[in-house]
Coordinates of N, CA, C and O in Angstrom, one line a residue:
R1 N 51.6 -81.2 -72.7 CA 52.9 -81.9 -72.8 C 52.9 -82.7 -73.9 O 52.1 -83.8 -74.0
R2 N 53.7 -82.7 -74.9 CA 53.7 -83.4 -76.2 C 54.9 -84.5 -76.1 O 55.2 -85.1 -77.1
N3 N 55.4 -84.5 -74.9 CA 56.6 -85.4 -74.9 C 56.4 -86.5 -74.0 O 57.2 -87.5 -73.8
M4 N 55.2 -86.8 -73.5 CA 54.7 -87.9 -72.8 C 53.8 -88.8 -73.5 O 52.9 -88.3 -74.1
L5 N 54.2 -90.1 -73.7 CA 53.5 -90.9 -74.6 C 52.8 -92.0 -73.7 O 53.2 -92.6 -72.6
Y6 N 51.6 -92.4 -74.1 CA 50.8 -93.4 -73.8 C 51.2 -94.7 -74.6 O 51.4 -94.5 -75.8
V7 N 51.6 -95.8 -73.9 CA 51.9 -97.1 -74.7 C 51.0 -98.1 -74.2 O 51.0 -98.6 -73.0
G8 N 50.1 -98.6 -75.0 CA 49.2 -99.5 -74.7 C 49.3 -100.9 -75.4 O 49.9 -101.0 -76.4
G9 N 48.5 -101.9 -74.9 CA 48.6 -103.3 -75.5 C 49.8 -104.0 -75.1 O 50.2 -104.9 -75.9
L10 N 50.6 -103.8 -73.9 CA 51.7 -104.4 -73.5 C 51.4 -105.8 -72.9 O 50.5 -106.0 -72.3
D11 N 52.3 -106.6 -73.3 CA 52.4 -108.0 -72.8 C 52.6 -108.0 -71.2 O 53.3 -107.1 -70.8
S12 N 52.2 -109.0 -70.4 CA 52.5 -109.0 -69.0 C 53.9 -109.1 -68.7 O 54.2 -108.7 -67.5
L13 N 54.6 -109.6 -69.6 CA 56.2 -109.7 -69.3 C 56.9 -108.5 -69.4 O 58.0 -108.4 -69.2
V14 N 56.3 -107.4 -70.1 CA 57.0 -106.1 -70.3 C 57.1 -105.3 -69.1 O 56.0 -105.1 -68.4
N15 N 58.4 -105.1 -68.7 CA 58.5 -104.2 -67.6 C 59.3 -103.0 -68.0 O 59.4 -102.6 -69.1
E16 N 59.7 -102.1 -67.0 CA 60.2 -100.8 -67.3 C 61.6 -101.0 -68.1 O 61.8 -100.1 -69.0
E17 N 62.4 -102.0 -67.9 CA 63.6 -102.1 -68.5 C 63.3 -102.4 -70.0 O 64.0 -101.9 -70.9
V18 N 62.3 -103.4 -70.3 CA 62.0 -103.6 -71.7 C 61.5 -102.5 -72.4 O 61.7 -102.2 -73.5
L19 N 60.5 -101.7 -71.8 CA 60.0 -100.5 -72.4 C 61.2 -99.5 -72.7 O 61.2 -98.9 -73.8
H20 N 62.0 -99.3 -71.6 CA 63.0 -98.4 -71.9 C 63.8 -98.8 -73.1 O 64.2 -98.0 -73.9
A21 N 64.4 -100.0 -73.2 CA 65.0 -100.6 -74.3 C 64.4 -100.3 -75.7 O 65.1 -100.1 -76.7
A22 N 63.1 -100.5 -75.6 CA 62.3 -100.3 -76.9 C 62.2 -99.0 -77.4 O 62.2 -98.7 -78.6
F23 N 62.2 -98.1 -76.5 CA 62.0 -96.5 -76.9 C 63.1 -95.8 -76.8 O 63.2 -94.7 -77.3
I24 N 64.5 -96.1 -76.2 CA 65.6 -95.4 -76.2 C 66.2 -95.1 -77.6 O 66.7 -93.9 -77.7
P25 N 66.0 -95.9 -78.6 CA 66.5 -95.6 -79.9 C 66.1 -94.1 -80.3 O 66.8 -93.5 -81.3
F26 N 64.9 -93.6 -80.0 CA 64.4 -92.5 -80.6 C 64.8 -91.2 -79.8 O 64.5 -90.1 -80.3
G27 N 65.5 -91.2 -78.6 CA 66.1 -90.1 -77.8 C 66.0 -90.4 -76.4 O 65.6 -91.4 -76.0
E28 N 66.7 -89.3 -75.8 CA 66.8 -89.4 -74.4 C 65.4 -89.5 -73.5 O 64.6 -88.6 -73.9
L29 N 65.3 -90.3 -72.8 CA 64.2 -90.6 -71.9 C 64.3 -90.1 -70.6 O 65.3 -90.1 -69.9
K30 N 63.2 -89.4 -70.1 CA 63.1 -88.8 -68.7 C 62.5 -89.8 -67.9 O 63.0 -89.9 -66.7
S31 N 61.6 -90.5 -68.2 CA 61.0 -91.6 -67.4 C 60.3 -92.6 -68.2 O 59.8 -92.3 -69.2
V32 N 60.3 -93.8 -67.5 CA 59.5 -95.0 -68.2 C 58.6 -95.6 -66.9 O 59.2 -95.8 -65.9
Q33 N 57.4 -95.9 -67.3 CA 56.6 -96.5 -66.2 C 55.6 -97.5 -66.8 O 55.0 -97.3 -67.8
V34 N 55.5 -98.7 -66.2 CA 54.6 -99.8 -66.6 C 53.6 -99.7 -65.5 O 54.0 -99.8 -64.4
V35 N 52.4 -99.5 -65.7 CA 51.3 -99.4 -64.6 C 50.9 -100.8 -64.3 O 50.6 -101.6 -65.1
K36 N 50.9 -100.9 -62.9 CA 50.6 -102.2 -62.3 C 49.4 -102.1 -61.6 O 49.1 -101.1 -60.9
D37 N 48.5 -103.3 -61.6 CA 47.4 -103.4 -60.6 C 48.1 -103.6 -59.0 O 49.0 -104.4 -58.9
F38 N 47.5 -102.7 -58.3 CA 48.2 -102.7 -56.8 C 47.9 -104.0 -56.0 O 48.8 -104.6 -55.4
I39 N 46.8 -104.5 -56.3 CA 46.4 -105.7 -55.6 C 47.0 -107.0 -56.1 O 47.8 -107.7 -55.3
A40 N 47.0 -107.2 -57.4 CA 47.7 -108.5 -58.0 C 49.1 -108.2 -58.2 O 49.8 -109.2 -58.5
N41 N 49.6 -107.0 -58.3 CA 51.0 -106.6 -58.6 C 51.4 -107.2 -60.0 O 52.5 -107.6 -60.2
K42 N 50.4 -107.1 -60.9 CA 50.6 -107.5 -62.3 C 50.5 -106.2 -63.2 O 49.8 -105.2 -62.9
S43 N 51.1 -106.3 -64.4 CA 51.0 -105.2 -65.4 C 49.6 -105.1 -65.7 O 48.8 -106.1 -65.9
R44 N 49.1 -103.8 -65.9 CA 47.7 -103.6 -66.4 C 47.7 -103.4 -68.0 O 46.6 -103.2 -68.6
G45 N 48.8 -103.8 -68.6 CA 48.9 -103.7 -70.1 C 49.2 -102.5 -70.7 O 49.1 -102.2 -71.9
F46 N 49.6 -101.3 -69.9 CA 49.9 -100.0 -70.5 C 50.9 -99.4 -69.7 O 51.1 -99.7 -68.5
G47 N 51.5 -98.4 -70.3 CA 52.4 -97.7 -69.5 C 52.8 -96.2 -70.1 O 51.9 -95.8 -71.1
F48 N 53.7 -95.5 -69.6 CA 54.2 -94.1 -70.1 C 55.5 -94.0 -70.5 O 56.3 -94.6 -69.5
V49 N 55.9 -93.4 -71.3 CA 57.3 -93.0 -71.7 C 57.4 -91.6 -71.8 O 56.7 -91.0 -72.5
E50 N 58.3 -90.9 -71.2 CA 58.5 -89.4 -71.3 C 59.8 -89.2 -71.8 O 60.9 -89.6 -71.4
Y51 N 59.9 -88.3 -73.0 CA 61.2 -88.0 -73.6 C 61.6 -86.6 -73.3 O 60.6 -85.8 -72.7
D52 N 62.7 -86.2 -73.4 CA 63.3 -84.8 -73.1 C 62.7 -83.9 -74.2 O 62.3 -82.7 -74.0
L53 N 62.7 -84.4 -75.4 CA 62.3 -83.5 -76.5 C 61.0 -83.9 -77.1 O 60.6 -85.2 -77.4
D54 N 60.1 -83.1 -77.7 CA 58.8 -83.4 -78.3 C 59.0 -84.0 -79.7 O 58.3 -85.1 -80.1
D55 N 60.1 -83.6 -80.3 CA 60.5 -84.3 -81.7 C 60.8 -85.8 -81.5 O 60.5 -86.6 -82.4
D56 N 61.4 -86.1 -80.3 CA 61.8 -87.5 -80.2 C 60.6 -88.3 -79.8 O 60.5 -89.6 -80.3
A57 N 59.6 -87.7 -79.1 CA 58.3 -88.3 -78.8 C 57.6 -88.6 -80.1 O 57.1 -89.7 -80.3
S58 N 57.6 -87.6 -81.1 CA 56.9 -87.8 -82.3 C 57.4 -89.0 -83.2 O 56.8 -89.7 -83.8
D59 N 58.8 -89.0 -83.1 CA 59.5 -89.9 -83.8 C 59.2 -91.4 -83.3 O 59.0 -92.5 -84.1
A60 N 59.1 -91.5 -82.0 CA 58.7 -92.9 -81.4 C 57.3 -93.3 -81.7 O 57.1 -94.3 -82.0
I61 N 56.4 -92.4 -81.7 CA 55.0 -92.6 -82.1 C 55.0 -93.0 -83.6 O 54.5 -94.2 -84.0
D62 N 55.8 -92.3 -84.6 CA 55.8 -92.7 -85.9 C 56.4 -94.2 -86.1 O 56.0 -94.9 -87.1
N63 N 57.3 -94.5 -85.3 CA 57.9 -95.8 -85.5 C 57.5 -97.0 -84.6 O 57.5 -98.1 -85.1
M64 N 56.9 -96.7 -83.4 CA 56.5 -97.8 -82.6 C 54.9 -98.1 -82.6 O 54.6 -99.1 -82.2
D65 N 54.0 -97.0 -83.0 CA 52.6 -97.3 -83.0 C 52.4 -98.4 -84.1 O 52.6 -98.2 -85.2
G66 N 51.7 -99.5 -83.5 CA 51.4 -100.5 -84.5 C 52.4 -101.5 -84.6 O 52.4 -102.6 -85.3
S67 N 53.6 -101.3 -83.8 CA 54.6 -102.4 -83.8 C 54.3 -103.4 -83.0 O 53.6 -103.4 -82.2
E68 N 55.3 -104.5 -82.9 CA 55.1 -105.7 -82.2 C 56.2 -105.6 -81.0 O 57.4 -105.3 -81.2
L69 N 55.8 -105.9 -79.8 CA 56.8 -106.2 -78.6 C 56.2 -107.3 -78.0 O 55.1 -107.4 -77.4
F70 N 57.1 -108.2 -77.8 CA 56.8 -109.6 -77.1 C 55.6 -110.2 -77.7 O 54.7 -110.8 -77.0
G71 N 55.5 -110.1 -79.0 CA 54.5 -110.8 -79.8 C 53.1 -110.0 -79.8 O 52.0 -110.5 -80.3
K72 N 52.9 -108.9 -79.1 CA 51.8 -108.1 -79.2 C 51.9 -106.7 -79.8 O 52.9 -106.1 -79.7
V73 N 50.8 -106.4 -80.5 CA 50.8 -105.2 -81.2 C 50.5 -104.1 -80.2 O 49.7 -104.1 -79.5
I74 N 51.4 -103.0 -80.2 CA 51.4 -101.9 -79.2 C 50.6 -100.7 -79.8 O 50.8 -100.6 -80.9
R75 N 50.2 -99.8 -79.1 CA 49.6 -98.6 -79.6 C 50.4 -97.5 -78.7 O 50.6 -97.6 -77.5
C76 N 50.8 -96.5 -79.5 CA 51.5 -95.3 -79.0 C 50.9 -94.1 -79.4 O 50.4 -93.8 -80.5
S77 N 50.7 -93.1 -78.4 CA 50.2 -91.8 -78.7 C 50.4 -90.8 -77.6 O 51.1 -91.2 -76.6
I78 N 50.2 -89.6 -78.0 CA 50.5 -88.6 -76.8 C 49.4 -89.0 -75.8 O 48.4 -89.1 -75.8
A79 N 50.1 -89.0 -74.4 CA 49.3 -89.1 -73.2 C 48.3 -88.0 -73.0 O 48.8 -86.9 -73.2
K80 N 47.2 -88.3 -72.6 CA 46.2 -87.1 -72.3 C 46.3 -87.0 -70.8 O 46.5 -88.0 -70.0
P81 N 46.1 -85.8 -70.2 CA 46.1 -85.6 -68.8 C 44.9 -86.3 -68.1 O 43.9 -86.5 -68.9
P82 N 45.1 -86.6 -67.0 CA 43.9 -87.4 -66.2 C 42.7 -86.5 -66.1 O 43.0 -85.3 -65.7
S83 N 41.6 -87.1 -66.2 CA 40.4 -86.2 -66.2 C 39.9 -86.1 -64.6 O 40.2 -87.0 -64.0
T84 N 39.3 -85.1 -64.2 CA 38.8 -85.0 -63.0 C 37.6 -85.8 -63.0 O 36.6 -85.5 -63.7
Q85 N 37.4 -86.7 -62.1 CA 36.2 -87.5 -61.9 C 35.4 -87.1 -60.8 O 35.6 -87.3 -59.6
V86 N 34.3 -86.5 -61.3 CA 33.3 -85.8 -60.3 C 32.1 -86.6 -60.6 O 31.5 -86.7 -61.7
Q87 N 31.6 -87.1 -59.4 CA 30.3 -88.0 -59.5 C 29.2 -87.0 -59.7 O 29.1 -85.8 -59.1
P88 N 28.0 -87.4 -60.3 CA 26.8 -86.5 -60.3 C 26.3 -86.3 -58.9 O 26.4 -87.1 -58.1
G89 N 26.1 -85.0 -58.8 CA 25.6 -84.5 -57.5 C 26.7 -84.1 -56.6 O 26.5 -83.7 -55.5
Q90 N 28.0 -84.2 -57.0 CA 29.1 -84.0 -56.2 C 29.6 -82.7 -56.6 O 29.7 -82.4 -57.8
A91 N 30.0 -81.7 -55.7 CA 30.4 -80.3 -56.1 C 31.8 -80.6 -56.7 O 32.7 -81.3 -56.2
V92 N 32.1 -79.9 -57.8 CA 33.5 -79.9 -58.4 C 34.6 -79.6 -57.6 O 35.7 -80.1 -57.7
W93 N 34.4 -78.5 -56.5 CA 35.3 -78.2 -55.7 C 35.7 -79.2 -54.6 O 36.8 -79.1 -53.9
S94 N 34.9 -80.2 -54.6 CA 35.2 -81.3 -53.6 C 36.2 -82.3 -54.0 O 36.8 -83.1 -53.2
A95 N 36.6 -82.2 -55.3 CA 37.6 -83.1 -55.9 C 38.9 -82.4 -55.7 O 39.1 -81.2 -55.8
E96 N 39.9 -83.2 -55.4 CA 41.2 -82.7 -55.0 C 42.0 -81.9 -56.1 O 42.5 -81.0 -56.0
E97 N 41.7 -82.4 -57.4 CA 42.1 -81.8 -58.6 C 42.0 -80.4 -58.8 O 42.5 -79.6 -59.4
W98 N 40.6 -80.1 -58.3 CA 40.2 -78.7 -58.4 C 41.0 -77.7 -57.8 O 41.2 -76.6 -58.2
I99 N 41.5 -78.1 -56.5 CA 42.0 -77.2 -55.8 C 43.6 -76.9 -56.4 O 44.0 -75.7 -56.4
Q100 N 44.2 -77.9 -57.0 CA 45.4 -77.7 -57.6 C 45.4 -76.9 -59.0 O 45.7 -76.3 -59.5

């Protein structure tokens, strides 16, 4: 999927509302998520922005990668799918992702 962006280097004050406002100028958004630490309930400094169209995502990367948000330089790129984490000595089919 080329319409899902990874956004890194976020300030701890950046929430979904702020991220949405920063990325909406480039096209319609499907979803916006700031990843939080479950225990501390604080931002982990990155998030994801999903666009309806690949071209909008590309425009957002061109304009937002290396820009400043809340005084911090952010990084934007196409999000990579999560990798299957299999430990050495563990059968690959014992990981949940293998079944799906």
